[in-house]
XYZ file of C-alpha atoms in Angstrom:
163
model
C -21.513 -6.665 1.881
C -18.873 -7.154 4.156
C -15.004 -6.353 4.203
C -11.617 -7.644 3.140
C -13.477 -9.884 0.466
C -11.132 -12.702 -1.577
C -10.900 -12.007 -5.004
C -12.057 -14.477 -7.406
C -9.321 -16.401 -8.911
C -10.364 -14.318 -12.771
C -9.782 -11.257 -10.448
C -6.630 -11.819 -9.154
C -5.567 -12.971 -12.506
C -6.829 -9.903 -14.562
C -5.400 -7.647 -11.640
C -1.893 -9.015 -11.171
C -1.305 -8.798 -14.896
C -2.439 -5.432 -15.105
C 0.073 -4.615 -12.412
C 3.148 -6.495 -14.177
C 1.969 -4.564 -17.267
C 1.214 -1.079 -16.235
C 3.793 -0.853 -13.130
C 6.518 -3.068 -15.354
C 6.550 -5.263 -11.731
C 9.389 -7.048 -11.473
C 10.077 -8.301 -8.196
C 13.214 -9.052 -7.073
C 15.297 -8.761 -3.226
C 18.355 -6.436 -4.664
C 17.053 -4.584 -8.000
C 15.767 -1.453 -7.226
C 12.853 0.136 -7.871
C 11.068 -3.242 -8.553
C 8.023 -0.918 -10.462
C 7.609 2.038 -12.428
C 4.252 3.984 -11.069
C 3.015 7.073 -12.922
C 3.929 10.708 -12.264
C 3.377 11.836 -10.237
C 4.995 9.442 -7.203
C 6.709 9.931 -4.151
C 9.297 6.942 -2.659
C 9.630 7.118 1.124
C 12.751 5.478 2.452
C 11.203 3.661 5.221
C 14.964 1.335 6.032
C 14.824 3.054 9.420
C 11.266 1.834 10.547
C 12.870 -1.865 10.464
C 14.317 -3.561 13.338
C 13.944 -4.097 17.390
C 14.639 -0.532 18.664
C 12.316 0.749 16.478
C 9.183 3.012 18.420
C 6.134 0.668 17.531
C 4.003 3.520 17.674
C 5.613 4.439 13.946
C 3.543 1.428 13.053
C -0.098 2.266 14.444
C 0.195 5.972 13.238
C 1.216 4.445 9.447
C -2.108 2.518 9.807
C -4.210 5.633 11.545
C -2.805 7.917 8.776
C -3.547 5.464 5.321
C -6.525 4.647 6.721
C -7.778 8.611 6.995
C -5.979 9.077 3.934
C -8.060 5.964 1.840
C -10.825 6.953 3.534
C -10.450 10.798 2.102
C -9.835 9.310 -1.413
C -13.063 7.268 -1.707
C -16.666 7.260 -1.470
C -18.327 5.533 1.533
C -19.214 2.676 -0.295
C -15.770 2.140 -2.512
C -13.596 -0.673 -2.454
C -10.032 -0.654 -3.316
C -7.736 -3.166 -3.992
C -5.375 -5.220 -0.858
C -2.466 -6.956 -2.895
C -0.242 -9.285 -0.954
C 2.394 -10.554 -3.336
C 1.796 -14.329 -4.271
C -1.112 -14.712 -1.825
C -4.409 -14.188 -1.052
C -6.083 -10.637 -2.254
C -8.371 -9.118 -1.191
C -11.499 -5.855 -1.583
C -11.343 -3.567 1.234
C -13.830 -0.489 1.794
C -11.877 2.052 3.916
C -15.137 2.909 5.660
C -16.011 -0.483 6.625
C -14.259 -1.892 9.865
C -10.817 -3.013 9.271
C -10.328 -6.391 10.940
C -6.896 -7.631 12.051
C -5.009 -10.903 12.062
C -3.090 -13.067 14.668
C -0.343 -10.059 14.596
C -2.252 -7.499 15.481
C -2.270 -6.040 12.079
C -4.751 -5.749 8.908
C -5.534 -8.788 6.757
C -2.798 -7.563 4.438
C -0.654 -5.251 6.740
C 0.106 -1.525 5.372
C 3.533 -1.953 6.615
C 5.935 -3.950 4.317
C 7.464 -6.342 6.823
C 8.178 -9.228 4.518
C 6.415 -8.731 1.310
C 4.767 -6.932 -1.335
C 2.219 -5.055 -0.132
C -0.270 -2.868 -2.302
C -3.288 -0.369 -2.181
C -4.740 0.187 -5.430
C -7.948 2.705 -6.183
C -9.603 0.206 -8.663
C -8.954 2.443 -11.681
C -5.732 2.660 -11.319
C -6.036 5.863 -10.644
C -3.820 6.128 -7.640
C -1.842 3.714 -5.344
C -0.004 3.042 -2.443
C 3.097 0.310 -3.116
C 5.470 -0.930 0.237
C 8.618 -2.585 -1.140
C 9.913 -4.841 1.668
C 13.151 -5.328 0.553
C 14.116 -1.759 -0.738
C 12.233 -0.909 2.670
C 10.184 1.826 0.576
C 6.750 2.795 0.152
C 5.736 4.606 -2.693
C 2.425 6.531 -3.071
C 0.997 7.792 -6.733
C -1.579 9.800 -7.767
C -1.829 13.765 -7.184
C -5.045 12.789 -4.950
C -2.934 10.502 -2.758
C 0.138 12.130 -2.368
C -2.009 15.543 -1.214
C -3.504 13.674 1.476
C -0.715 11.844 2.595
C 1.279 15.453 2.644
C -2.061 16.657 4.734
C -1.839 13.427 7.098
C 2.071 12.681 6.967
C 2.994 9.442 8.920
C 6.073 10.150 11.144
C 7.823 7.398 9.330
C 7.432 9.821 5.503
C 10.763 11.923 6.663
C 13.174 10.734 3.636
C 12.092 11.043 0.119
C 14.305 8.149 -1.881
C 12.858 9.209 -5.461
C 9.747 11.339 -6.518
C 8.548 11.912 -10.352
């Protein structure tokens, strides 16, 4: 089986409403937060990782740093759930090679540079949520959180709202 496989169209049905449901998503540019995630959470404020004069090395330790951190949180044969907002969606094994697009980046990018972009463990059980226009990612699930603290990406300085 390989990676970054399109969900079926029941999938992404079954999956996005679970996420309006359980996370109360409701997107929106200038209403903040645009989710509720389960305790516990942490919200990095991630406003200062956007622009030109930003160090793109902030970028490709994010990516080194989820990826060790999704790999840590699943078994070597576990997919997880890649949700870009209103597009295609994909299942992703964090062992499996990671392949990138035009950019330079992952089939649905880690970094929120212009939409919703979401890790989910399949159960629910943990999750990793970038906010493009807060400019926030927020990470849930004891599990998660522990490894990110482990693993911290340089960009994780400011913590906008934890529960």
């Amino acid at each position: 089986m390989g990676n970054w496989m399109k969900f079926t169209d029941k999938e992404s049905d079954q999956i996005w409403d679970r996420v309006y449901s359980d996370f109360e998503f409701s997107p929106s540019i200038s209403i903040f937060p645009s989710f509720k995630v389960p305790s516990p959470f942490v919200t990095y404020d991630i406003s200062h990782c956007f622009g030109e004069s930003v160090d793109l090395n902030v970028y490709d330790d994010l990516e080194e740093k989820a990826l060790l951190v999704f790999k840590e949180n699943t078994v070597s044969d576990e997919y997880i759930m890649a949700l870009d907002w209103q597009h295609e969606c994909y299942w992703v094994n964090p062992h499996l090679k990671f392949d990138r697009n035009e950019f330079d980046e992952w089939t649905i990018p880690i970094f929120p540079n212009g939409d919703y972009y979401f890790f989910i463990q399949k159960d629910f059980k943990w999750g990793y949520l970038g906010h493009p226009w807060e400019k926030s990612i927020t990470i849930f699930g004891k599990e998660l959180i522990d490894a990110f603290d482990q693993h911290k990406p340089e960009m994780f300085h400011k913590i906008l709202r934890q529960g």
